[in-house]
Coordinates of C-alpha atoms and ligand atoms in Angstrom, one line a residue:
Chain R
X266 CA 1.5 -4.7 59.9
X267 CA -2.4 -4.8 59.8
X268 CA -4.1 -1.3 59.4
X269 CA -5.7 -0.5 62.5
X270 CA -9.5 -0.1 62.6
X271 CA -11.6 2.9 61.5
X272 CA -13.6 5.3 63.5
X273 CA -17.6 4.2 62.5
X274 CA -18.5 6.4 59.8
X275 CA -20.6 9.3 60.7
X276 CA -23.5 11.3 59.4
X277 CA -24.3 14.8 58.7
X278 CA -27.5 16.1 59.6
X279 CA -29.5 19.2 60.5
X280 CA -30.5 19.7 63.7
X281 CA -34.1 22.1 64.0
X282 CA -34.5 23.2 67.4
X283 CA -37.1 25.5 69.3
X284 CA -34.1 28.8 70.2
X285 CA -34.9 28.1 73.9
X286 CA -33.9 24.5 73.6
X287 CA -30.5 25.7 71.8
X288 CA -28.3 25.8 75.2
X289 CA -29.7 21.8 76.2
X290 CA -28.8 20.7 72.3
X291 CA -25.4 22.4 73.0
X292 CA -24.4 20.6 76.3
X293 CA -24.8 17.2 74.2
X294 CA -21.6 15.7 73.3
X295 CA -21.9 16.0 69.5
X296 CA -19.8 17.3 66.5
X297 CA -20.7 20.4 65.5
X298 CA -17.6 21.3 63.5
X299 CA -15.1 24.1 64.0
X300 CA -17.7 25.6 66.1
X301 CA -21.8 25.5 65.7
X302 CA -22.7 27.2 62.8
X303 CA -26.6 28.0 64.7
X304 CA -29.0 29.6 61.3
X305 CA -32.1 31.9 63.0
X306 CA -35.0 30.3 61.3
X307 CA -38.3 32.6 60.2
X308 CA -40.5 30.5 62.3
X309 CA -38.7 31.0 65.7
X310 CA -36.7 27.8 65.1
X311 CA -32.9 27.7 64.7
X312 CA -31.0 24.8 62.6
X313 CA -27.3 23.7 63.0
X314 CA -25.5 21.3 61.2
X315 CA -24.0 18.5 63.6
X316 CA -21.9 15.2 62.7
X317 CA -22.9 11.9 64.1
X318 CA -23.2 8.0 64.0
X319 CA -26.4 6.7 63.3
X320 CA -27.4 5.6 66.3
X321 CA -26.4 9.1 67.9
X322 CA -28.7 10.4 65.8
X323 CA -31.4 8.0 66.5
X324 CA -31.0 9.2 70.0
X325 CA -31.6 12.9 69.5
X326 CA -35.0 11.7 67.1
X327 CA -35.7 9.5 70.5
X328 CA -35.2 13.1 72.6
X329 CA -37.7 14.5 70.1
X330 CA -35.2 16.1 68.3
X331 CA -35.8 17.1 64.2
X332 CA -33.0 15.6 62.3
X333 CA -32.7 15.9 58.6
X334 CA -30.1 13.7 56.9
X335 CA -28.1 15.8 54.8
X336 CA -27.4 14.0 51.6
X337 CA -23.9 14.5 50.9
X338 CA -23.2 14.9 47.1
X339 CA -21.0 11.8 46.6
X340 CA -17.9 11.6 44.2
X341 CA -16.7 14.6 44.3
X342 CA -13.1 14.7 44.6
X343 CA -11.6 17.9 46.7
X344 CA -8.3 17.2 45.0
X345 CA -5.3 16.0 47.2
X346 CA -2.0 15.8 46.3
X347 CA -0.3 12.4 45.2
X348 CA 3.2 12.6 44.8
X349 CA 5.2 15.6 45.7
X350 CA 5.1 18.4 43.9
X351 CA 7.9 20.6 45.3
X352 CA 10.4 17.8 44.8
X353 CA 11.5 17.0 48.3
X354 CA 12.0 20.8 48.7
X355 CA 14.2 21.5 45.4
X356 CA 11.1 22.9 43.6
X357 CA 9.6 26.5 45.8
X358 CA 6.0 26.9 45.9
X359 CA 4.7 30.3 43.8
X360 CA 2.2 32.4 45.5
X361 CA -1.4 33.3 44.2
X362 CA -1.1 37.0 44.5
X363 CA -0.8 39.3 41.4
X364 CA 3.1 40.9 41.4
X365 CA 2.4 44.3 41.2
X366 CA 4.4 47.4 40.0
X367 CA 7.6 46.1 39.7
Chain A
X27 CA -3.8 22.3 41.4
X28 CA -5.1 20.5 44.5
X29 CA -4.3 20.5 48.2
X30 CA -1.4 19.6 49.4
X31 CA -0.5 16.3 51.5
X32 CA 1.5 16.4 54.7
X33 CA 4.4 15.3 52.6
X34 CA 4.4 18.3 49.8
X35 CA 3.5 20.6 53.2
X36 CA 7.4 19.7 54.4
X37 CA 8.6 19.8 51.1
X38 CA 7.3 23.4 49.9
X39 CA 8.6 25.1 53.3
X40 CA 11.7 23.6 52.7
X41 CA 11.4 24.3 49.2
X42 CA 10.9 28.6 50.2
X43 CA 13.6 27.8 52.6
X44 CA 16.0 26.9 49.9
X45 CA 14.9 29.5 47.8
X46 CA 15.4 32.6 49.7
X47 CA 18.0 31.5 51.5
X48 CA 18.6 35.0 53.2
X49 CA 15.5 35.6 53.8
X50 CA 14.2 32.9 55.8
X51 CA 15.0 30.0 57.6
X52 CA 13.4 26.5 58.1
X53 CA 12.7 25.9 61.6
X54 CA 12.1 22.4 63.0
X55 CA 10.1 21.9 65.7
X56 CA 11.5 19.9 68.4
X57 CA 8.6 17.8 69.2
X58 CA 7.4 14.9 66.8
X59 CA 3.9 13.7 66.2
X60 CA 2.9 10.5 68.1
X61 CA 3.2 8.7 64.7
X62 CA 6.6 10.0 64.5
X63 CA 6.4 12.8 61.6
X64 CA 8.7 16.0 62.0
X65 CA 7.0 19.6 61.2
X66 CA 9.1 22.6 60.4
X67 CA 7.9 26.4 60.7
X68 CA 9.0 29.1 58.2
X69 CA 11.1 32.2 59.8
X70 CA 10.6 34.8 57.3
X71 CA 13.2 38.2 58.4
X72 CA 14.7 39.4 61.4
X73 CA 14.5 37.2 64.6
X74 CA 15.1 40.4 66.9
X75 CA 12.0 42.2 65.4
X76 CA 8.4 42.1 66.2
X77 CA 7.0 38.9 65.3
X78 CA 3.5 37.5 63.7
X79 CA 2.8 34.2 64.0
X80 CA 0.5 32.3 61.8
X81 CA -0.4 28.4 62.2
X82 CA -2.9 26.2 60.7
X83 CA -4.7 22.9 61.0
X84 CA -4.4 22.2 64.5
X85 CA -8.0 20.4 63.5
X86 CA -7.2 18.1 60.8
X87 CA -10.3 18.3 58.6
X88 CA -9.4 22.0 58.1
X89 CA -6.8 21.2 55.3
X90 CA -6.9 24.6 53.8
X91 CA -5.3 26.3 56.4
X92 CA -2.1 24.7 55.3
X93 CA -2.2 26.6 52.2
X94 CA -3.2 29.5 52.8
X95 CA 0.1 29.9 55.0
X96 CA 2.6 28.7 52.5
X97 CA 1.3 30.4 49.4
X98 CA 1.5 33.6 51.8
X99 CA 5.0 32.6 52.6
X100 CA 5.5 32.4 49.2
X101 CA 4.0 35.6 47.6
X102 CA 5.8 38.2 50.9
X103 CA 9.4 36.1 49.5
X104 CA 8.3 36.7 46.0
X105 CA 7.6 40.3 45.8
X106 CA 9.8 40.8 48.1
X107 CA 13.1 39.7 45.9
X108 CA 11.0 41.5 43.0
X109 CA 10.6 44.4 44.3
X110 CA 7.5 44.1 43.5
X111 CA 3.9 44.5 45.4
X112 CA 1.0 42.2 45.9
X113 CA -2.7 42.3 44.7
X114 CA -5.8 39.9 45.7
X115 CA -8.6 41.0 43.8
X116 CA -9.6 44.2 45.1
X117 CA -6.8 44.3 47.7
X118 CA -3.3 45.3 46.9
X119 CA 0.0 46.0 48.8
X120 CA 2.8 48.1 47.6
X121 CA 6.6 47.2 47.4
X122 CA 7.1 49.6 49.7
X123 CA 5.1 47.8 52.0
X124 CA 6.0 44.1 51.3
X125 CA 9.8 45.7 52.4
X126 CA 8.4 46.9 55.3
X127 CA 7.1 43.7 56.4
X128 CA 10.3 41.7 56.3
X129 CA 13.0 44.4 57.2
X130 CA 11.1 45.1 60.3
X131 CA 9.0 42.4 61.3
X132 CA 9.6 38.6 62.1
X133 CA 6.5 36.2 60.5
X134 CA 6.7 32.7 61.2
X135 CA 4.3 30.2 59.9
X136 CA 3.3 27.1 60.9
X137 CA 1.0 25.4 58.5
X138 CA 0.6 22.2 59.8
X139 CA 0.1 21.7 63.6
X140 CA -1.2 18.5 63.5
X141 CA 0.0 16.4 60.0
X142 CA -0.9 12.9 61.6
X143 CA -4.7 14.3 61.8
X144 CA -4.1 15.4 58.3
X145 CA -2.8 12.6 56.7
X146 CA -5.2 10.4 58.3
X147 CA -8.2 12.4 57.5
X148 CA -7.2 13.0 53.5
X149 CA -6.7 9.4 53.1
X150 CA -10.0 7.6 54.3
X151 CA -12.1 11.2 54.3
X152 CA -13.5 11.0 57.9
X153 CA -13.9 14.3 58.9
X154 CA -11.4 13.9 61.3
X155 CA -10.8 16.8 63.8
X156 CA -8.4 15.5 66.4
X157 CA -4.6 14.0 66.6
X158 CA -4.1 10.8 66.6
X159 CA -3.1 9.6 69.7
X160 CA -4.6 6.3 71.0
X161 CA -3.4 6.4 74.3
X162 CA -7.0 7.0 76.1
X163 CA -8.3 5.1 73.5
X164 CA -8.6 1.5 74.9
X165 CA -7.5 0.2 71.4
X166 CA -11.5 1.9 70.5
X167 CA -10.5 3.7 67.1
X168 CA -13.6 6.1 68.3
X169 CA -11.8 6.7 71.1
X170 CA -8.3 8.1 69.3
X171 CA -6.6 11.6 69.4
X172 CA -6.5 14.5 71.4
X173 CA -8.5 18.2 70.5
X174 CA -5.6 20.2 70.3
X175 CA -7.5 23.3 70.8
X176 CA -8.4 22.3 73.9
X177 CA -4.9 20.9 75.3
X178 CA -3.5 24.4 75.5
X179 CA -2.5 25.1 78.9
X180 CA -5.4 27.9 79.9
X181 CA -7.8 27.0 81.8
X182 CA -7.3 23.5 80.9
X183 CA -8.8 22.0 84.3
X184 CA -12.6 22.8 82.9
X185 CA -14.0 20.7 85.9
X186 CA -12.1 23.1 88.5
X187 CA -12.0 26.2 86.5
X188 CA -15.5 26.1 85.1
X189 CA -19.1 26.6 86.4
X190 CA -20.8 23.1 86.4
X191 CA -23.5 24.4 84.0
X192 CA -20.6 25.7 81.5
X193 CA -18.7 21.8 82.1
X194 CA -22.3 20.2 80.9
X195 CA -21.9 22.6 77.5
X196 CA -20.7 20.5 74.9
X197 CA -18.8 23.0 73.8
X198 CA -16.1 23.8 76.6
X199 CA -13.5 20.4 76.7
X200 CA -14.4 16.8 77.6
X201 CA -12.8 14.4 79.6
X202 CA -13.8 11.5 77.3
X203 CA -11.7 10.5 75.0
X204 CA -14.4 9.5 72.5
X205 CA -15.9 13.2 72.1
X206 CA -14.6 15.3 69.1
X207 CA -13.6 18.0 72.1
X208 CA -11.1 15.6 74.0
X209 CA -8.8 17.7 76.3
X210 CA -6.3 15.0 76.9
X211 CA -4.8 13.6 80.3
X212 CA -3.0 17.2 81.2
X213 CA -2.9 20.5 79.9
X214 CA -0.3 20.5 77.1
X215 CA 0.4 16.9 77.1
X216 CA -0.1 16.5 73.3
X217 CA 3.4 17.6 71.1
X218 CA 1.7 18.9 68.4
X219 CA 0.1 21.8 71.5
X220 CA 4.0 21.9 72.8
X221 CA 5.4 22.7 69.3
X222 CA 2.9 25.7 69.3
X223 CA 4.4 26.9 72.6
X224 CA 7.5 26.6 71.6
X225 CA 7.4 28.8 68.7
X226 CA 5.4 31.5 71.4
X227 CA 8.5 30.8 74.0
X228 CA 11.5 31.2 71.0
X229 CA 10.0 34.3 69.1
X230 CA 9.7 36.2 72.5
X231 CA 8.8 39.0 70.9
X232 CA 5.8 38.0 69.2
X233 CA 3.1 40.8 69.7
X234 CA 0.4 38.9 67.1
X235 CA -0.9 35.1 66.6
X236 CA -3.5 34.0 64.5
X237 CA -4.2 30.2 64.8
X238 CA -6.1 29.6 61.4
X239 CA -9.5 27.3 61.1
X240 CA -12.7 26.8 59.6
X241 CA -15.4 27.6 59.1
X242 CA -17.6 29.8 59.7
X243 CA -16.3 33.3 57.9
X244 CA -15.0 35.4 61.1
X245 CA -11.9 36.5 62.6
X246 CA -12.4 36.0 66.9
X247 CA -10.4 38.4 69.3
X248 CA -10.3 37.1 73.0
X249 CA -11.7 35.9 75.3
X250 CA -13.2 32.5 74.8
X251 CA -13.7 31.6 78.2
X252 CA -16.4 34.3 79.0
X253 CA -17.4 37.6 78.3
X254 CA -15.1 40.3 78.2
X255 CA -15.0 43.4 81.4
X256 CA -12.5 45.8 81.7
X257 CA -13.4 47.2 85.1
X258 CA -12.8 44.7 87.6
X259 CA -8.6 43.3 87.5
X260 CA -9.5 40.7 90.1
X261 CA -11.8 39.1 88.0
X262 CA -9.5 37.1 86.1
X263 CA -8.8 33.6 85.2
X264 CA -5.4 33.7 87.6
X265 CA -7.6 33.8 90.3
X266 CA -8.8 30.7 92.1
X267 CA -11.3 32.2 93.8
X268 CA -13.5 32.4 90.7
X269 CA -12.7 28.5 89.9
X270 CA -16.6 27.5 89.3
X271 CA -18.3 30.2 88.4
X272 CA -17.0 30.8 84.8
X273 CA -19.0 29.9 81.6
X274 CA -21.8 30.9 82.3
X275 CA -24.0 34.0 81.7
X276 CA -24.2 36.3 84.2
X277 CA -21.6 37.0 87.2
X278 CA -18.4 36.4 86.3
X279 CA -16.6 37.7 82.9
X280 CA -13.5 38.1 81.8
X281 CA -10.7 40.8 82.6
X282 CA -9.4 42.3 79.7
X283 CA -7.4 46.1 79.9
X284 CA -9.6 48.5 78.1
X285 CA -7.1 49.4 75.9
X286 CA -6.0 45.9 74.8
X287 CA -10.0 45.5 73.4
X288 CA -9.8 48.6 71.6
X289 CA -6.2 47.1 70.1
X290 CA -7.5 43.7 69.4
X291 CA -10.9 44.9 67.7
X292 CA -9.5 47.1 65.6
X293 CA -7.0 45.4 64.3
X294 CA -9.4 42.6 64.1
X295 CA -11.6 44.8 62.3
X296 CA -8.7 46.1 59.8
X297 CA -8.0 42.2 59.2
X298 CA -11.6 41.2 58.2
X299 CA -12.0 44.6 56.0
X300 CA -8.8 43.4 54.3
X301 CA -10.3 39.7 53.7
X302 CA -13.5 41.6 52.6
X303 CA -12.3 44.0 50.1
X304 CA -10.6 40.9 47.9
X305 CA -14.2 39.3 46.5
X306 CA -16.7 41.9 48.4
X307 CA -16.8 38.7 51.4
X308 CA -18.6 39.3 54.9
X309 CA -16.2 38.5 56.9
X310 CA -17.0 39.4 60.8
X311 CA -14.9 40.4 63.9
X312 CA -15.9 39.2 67.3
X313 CA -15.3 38.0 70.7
X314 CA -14.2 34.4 70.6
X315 CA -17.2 33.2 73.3
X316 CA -19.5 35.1 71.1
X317 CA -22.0 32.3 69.2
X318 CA -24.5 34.8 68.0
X319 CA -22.2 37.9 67.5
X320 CA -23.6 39.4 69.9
X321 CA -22.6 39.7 73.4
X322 CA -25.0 38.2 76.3
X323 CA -27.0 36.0 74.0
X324 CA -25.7 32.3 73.9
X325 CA -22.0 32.0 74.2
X326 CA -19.6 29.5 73.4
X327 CA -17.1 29.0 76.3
X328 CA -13.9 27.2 75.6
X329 CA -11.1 25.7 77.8
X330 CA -7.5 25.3 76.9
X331 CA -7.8 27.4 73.1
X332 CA -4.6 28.2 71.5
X333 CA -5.7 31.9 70.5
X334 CA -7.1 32.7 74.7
X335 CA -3.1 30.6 75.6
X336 CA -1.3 33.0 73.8
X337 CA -2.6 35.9 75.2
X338 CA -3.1 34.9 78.8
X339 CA 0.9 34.2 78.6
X340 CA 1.8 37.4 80.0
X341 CA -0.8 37.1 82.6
X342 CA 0.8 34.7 83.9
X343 CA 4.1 35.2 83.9
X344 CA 5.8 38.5 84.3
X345 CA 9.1 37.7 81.5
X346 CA 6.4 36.8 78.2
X347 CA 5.6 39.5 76.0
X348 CA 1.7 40.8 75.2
X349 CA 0.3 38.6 72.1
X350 CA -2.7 39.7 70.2
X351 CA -4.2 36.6 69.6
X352 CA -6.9 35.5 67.0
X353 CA -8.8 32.3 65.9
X354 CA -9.9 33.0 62.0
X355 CA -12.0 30.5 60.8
X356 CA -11.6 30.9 56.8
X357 CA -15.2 30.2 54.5
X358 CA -18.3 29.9 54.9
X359 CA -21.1 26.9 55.7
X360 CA -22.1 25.3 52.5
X361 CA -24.6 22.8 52.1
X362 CA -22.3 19.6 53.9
X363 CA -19.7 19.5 56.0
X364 CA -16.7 17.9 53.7
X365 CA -17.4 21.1 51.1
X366 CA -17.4 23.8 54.4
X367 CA -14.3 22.1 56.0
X368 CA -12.1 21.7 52.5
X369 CA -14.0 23.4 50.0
X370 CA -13.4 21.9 46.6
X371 CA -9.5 23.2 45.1
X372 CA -10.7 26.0 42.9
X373 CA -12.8 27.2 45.5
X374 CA -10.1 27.0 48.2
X375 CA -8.0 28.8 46.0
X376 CA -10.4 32.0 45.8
X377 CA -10.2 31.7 49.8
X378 CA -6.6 31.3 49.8
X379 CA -6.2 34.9 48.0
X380 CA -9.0 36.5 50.9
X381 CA -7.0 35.2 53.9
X382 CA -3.8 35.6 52.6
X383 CA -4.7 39.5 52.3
X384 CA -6.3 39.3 55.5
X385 CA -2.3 38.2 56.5
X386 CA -0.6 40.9 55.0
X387 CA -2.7 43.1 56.3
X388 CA -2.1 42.3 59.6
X389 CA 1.8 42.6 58.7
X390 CA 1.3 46.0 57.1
X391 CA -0.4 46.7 60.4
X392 CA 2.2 45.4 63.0
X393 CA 5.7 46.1 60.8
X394 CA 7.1 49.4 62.0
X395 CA 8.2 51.9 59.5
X396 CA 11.5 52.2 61.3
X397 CA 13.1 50.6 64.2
X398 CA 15.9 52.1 66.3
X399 CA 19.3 50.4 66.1
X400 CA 20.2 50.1 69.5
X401 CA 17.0 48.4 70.1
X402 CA 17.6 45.8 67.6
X403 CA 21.4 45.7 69.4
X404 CA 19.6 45.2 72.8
X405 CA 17.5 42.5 71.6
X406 CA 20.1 40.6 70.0
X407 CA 23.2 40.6 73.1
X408 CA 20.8 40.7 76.4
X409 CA 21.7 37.7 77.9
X410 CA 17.8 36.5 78.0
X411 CA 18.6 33.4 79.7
X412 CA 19.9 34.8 82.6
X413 CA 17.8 37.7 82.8
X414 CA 14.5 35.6 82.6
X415 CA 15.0 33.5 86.1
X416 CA 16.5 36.7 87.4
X417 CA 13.3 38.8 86.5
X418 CA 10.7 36.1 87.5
X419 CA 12.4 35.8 91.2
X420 CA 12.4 39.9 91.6
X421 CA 8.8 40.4 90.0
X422 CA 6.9 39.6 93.4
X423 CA 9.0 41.5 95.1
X424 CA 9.0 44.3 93.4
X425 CA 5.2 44.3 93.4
X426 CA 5.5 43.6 97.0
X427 CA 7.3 47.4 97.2
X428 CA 5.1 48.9 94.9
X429 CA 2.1 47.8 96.9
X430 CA 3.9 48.8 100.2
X431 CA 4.5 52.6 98.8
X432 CA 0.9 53.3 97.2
X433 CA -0.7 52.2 100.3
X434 CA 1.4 54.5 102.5
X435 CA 1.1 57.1 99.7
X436 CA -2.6 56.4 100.3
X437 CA -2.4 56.6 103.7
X438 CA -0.8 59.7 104.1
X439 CA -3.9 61.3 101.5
X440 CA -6.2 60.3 104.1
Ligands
ZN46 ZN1 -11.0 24.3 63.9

């Protein structure tokens, strides 16, 4: 069976906005993670990290929005597991705590 | 080390399962992903006690969530059977309370809500948040899954419920199916959202939930769909008569008992000192619509949440218990969104120690230091299944009484 198509990559960027303008930049339709993560900047702006396609963020430039590319430091490898380490289940997993006093 | 797949997720809950056999069970959850893939809970203790309920990665890209719930799982089985306490850095439990916690409490975890999102994301790295359904998609692959954290059947119908300036937020729901915040075509219509209920409906006696995220470093106590008030009962999300005016500052807000705040903050509070105390973290506490931490400044409204869901349930209906819920959104921003959402594995594994004390904590907090016997009886042989229909149809009428008397009682005052 033929893998179905990916999503179109996205960007990351930072998003500099005047703190008035913060509610309209929230009512767009974009990725700001979990929730916005909105940083209080000295100069009265805020910044918020958003994910996007390119040509959603060549929109917000087009609204007159500041967006920074964030370079994303490449090859790093967050470590996922390949096979299966517990064995289907016959293998328990062992906590990170210290076992104390016993 | 590294993370785990969705695979090795299965296999190390069944894995606890088999090794402390009499001290928890493997539960399977009765509804499958869309891609077919059955998930399993852990039952740690007594079923007939008070129960906690932890579950994770409902948004895909979250991974760590997963782990922070089994290698919990795995550290309460471990010192349990040894006798033995816990310590996470600069945060340690006794044996005295690790026994505590599973001869009088029920905690179930659910570390992977939504494994099709997982899978998906840790193989082609796409910072994916939803499920993967394709149904509203149009055969668009932007256009696939579902947010379950906006599915959950509270104040699902944002269009109705909210105020049109609060629909326009991007932060509420969407009804398009290409938006990261996709509510789906009903409330609840996603099985990865209907597994979550179901653990709520089976442990009836759950009194805590934390739904487990990231990232942002804070632990959020309801509500999410507006600011919290604890004067006015008939301000509440039950009544249709406030359907478009929620969302937005000013007006309406959120009824919530005064005491239940003072509960849910402070245990909220007790929970992020906990995290804290492991590495020296700063961890917050605050209300779930809260952006700024600070109440009246820009909010964050949401529809159809899985922490807001869990509470309302008693709300609405008369035979569900009161659960504390929470949203805990593990770490902190970092300089890109792939290192904030899954930190690399030796950093998740400092985090892994925080929110796992942060867990216990809430355990130490909720297990009882005794429970009476005839309780635990009661619970156990009340025929719940008969009682529940039975209670539901004799609620409103006995409201209907109790109304009748306190008017005539107020009557006769006059
Ligand atoms: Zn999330």
């Amino acid at each position: 069976m033929a893998e179905p198509p990916l999503p179109t990559p996205r960007l990351e960027a930072t998003l500099r906005v005047d703190e008035e303008r913060l509610p309209d930049i929230l009512r767009r339709s974009i990725d700001f993670g979990c929730r916005p993560v909105v940083t209080k900047q000295d100069d009265g702006t805020v910044t918020l990290p958003i994910i996007a396609t390119a040509s959603q963020l060549e929109e917000l430039r087009e609204a007159g929005y500041s967006v920074q590319l964030i370079e994303t430091p490449g090859g790093i490898d967050y470590g996922v597991g390949q096979g299966d380490r517990f064995d289907g289940g016959r293998t328990a997993p062992r906590g990170f705590g210290e076992k104390t006093g016993r | 080390m590294t993370y785990l797949n969705v695979v090795e997720v299965e296999s190390a809950l069944a894995g606890l399962a088999a090794a402390y056999p009499t001290l928890c069970q493997l539960v399977s959850l009765p509804n499958p992903t869309i891609e077919g893939r059955s998930t399993h809970a852990l039952q740690i203790g007594d079923v007939s006690a008070d129960a906690v309920l932890f579950t994770a990665c409902a948004h895909a890209r979250e991974w760590g969530g997963a782990e922070i719930c089994i290698y919990f799982a795995a550290d309460l089985l471990e010192a349990y059977t040894a006798h033995a306490g816990v310590a996470y850095g600069g945060k340690s439990f006794s044996a005295s309370t690790v026994r505590r916690i599973v001869d009088n409490l029920n905690v179930v975890v659910y570390p992977c809500v939504n494994p099709d999102g997982r899978a998906f994301d840790q193989l082609h790295d796409a910072l994916w948040r939803k499920n993967r359904n394709p149904a509203s998609s149009g055969g668009d692959p932007n256009r696939v899954g579902v947010d379950i954290n906006r599915n959950h059947d509270f104040l699902w119908d944002f269009r109705a419920d909210f105020a049109p300036g609060a629909t326009s937020t991007g932060t509420l729901a969407s009804d398009d199916p290409g938006s990261d915040l996709f509510h789906g075509t009903a409330a609840e219509s996603e099985p990865e959202t209907r597994n979550v209920r179901w653990l709520l409906d089976t442990y009836r006696f759950t009194r805590w939930y934390v739904d487990i995220h990231s990232y942002t470093g804070d632990l959020l106590y309801s509500w999410g769909d507006d600011l919290n008030q604890s004067d006015d009962t008939t301000m509440n999300f039950r009544n249709p008569g406030w359907n478009g005016q929620r969302g937005v500052p000013g007006g309406y807000a959120e009824y919530i008992p005064a005491a239940d705040l003072t509960t849910a903050q402070g245990a909220a509070q007790r929970v992020v000192d906990a995290i804290n105390a492991v590495h020296g973290g700063h961890y917050v506490s605050l209300q779930s619509v809260s952006l700024w931490g600070s109440p009246g400044a820009v909010t964050y409204p949401t529809s159809g949440a899985s922490d807001d869901y869990a509470y309302s349930r008693h709300f609405a209906d008369c035979i569900k218990g009161r659960v504390f819920a929470f949203t805990l959104e593990f770490g902190y921003a970092t300089s890109d969104f792939r290192t904030s959402f899954h930190p690399p594995w030796p950093d998740m594994q400092q985090i892994v120690l925080e929110i796992d004390a942060g867990m216990f904590e809430l355990c130490a907090a909720a297990a009882p230091s005794f429970r009476w016997p005839w309780i635990v009886l009661f619970r156990r042989l009340w025929p719940w299944q008969i009682w529940d229909p039975l209670a539901r149809f004799l609620d409103p009428i006995v409201r209907q009484i109790l109304g009748a008397v306190r008017s005539r009682a107020q009557g006769s005052q006059r």
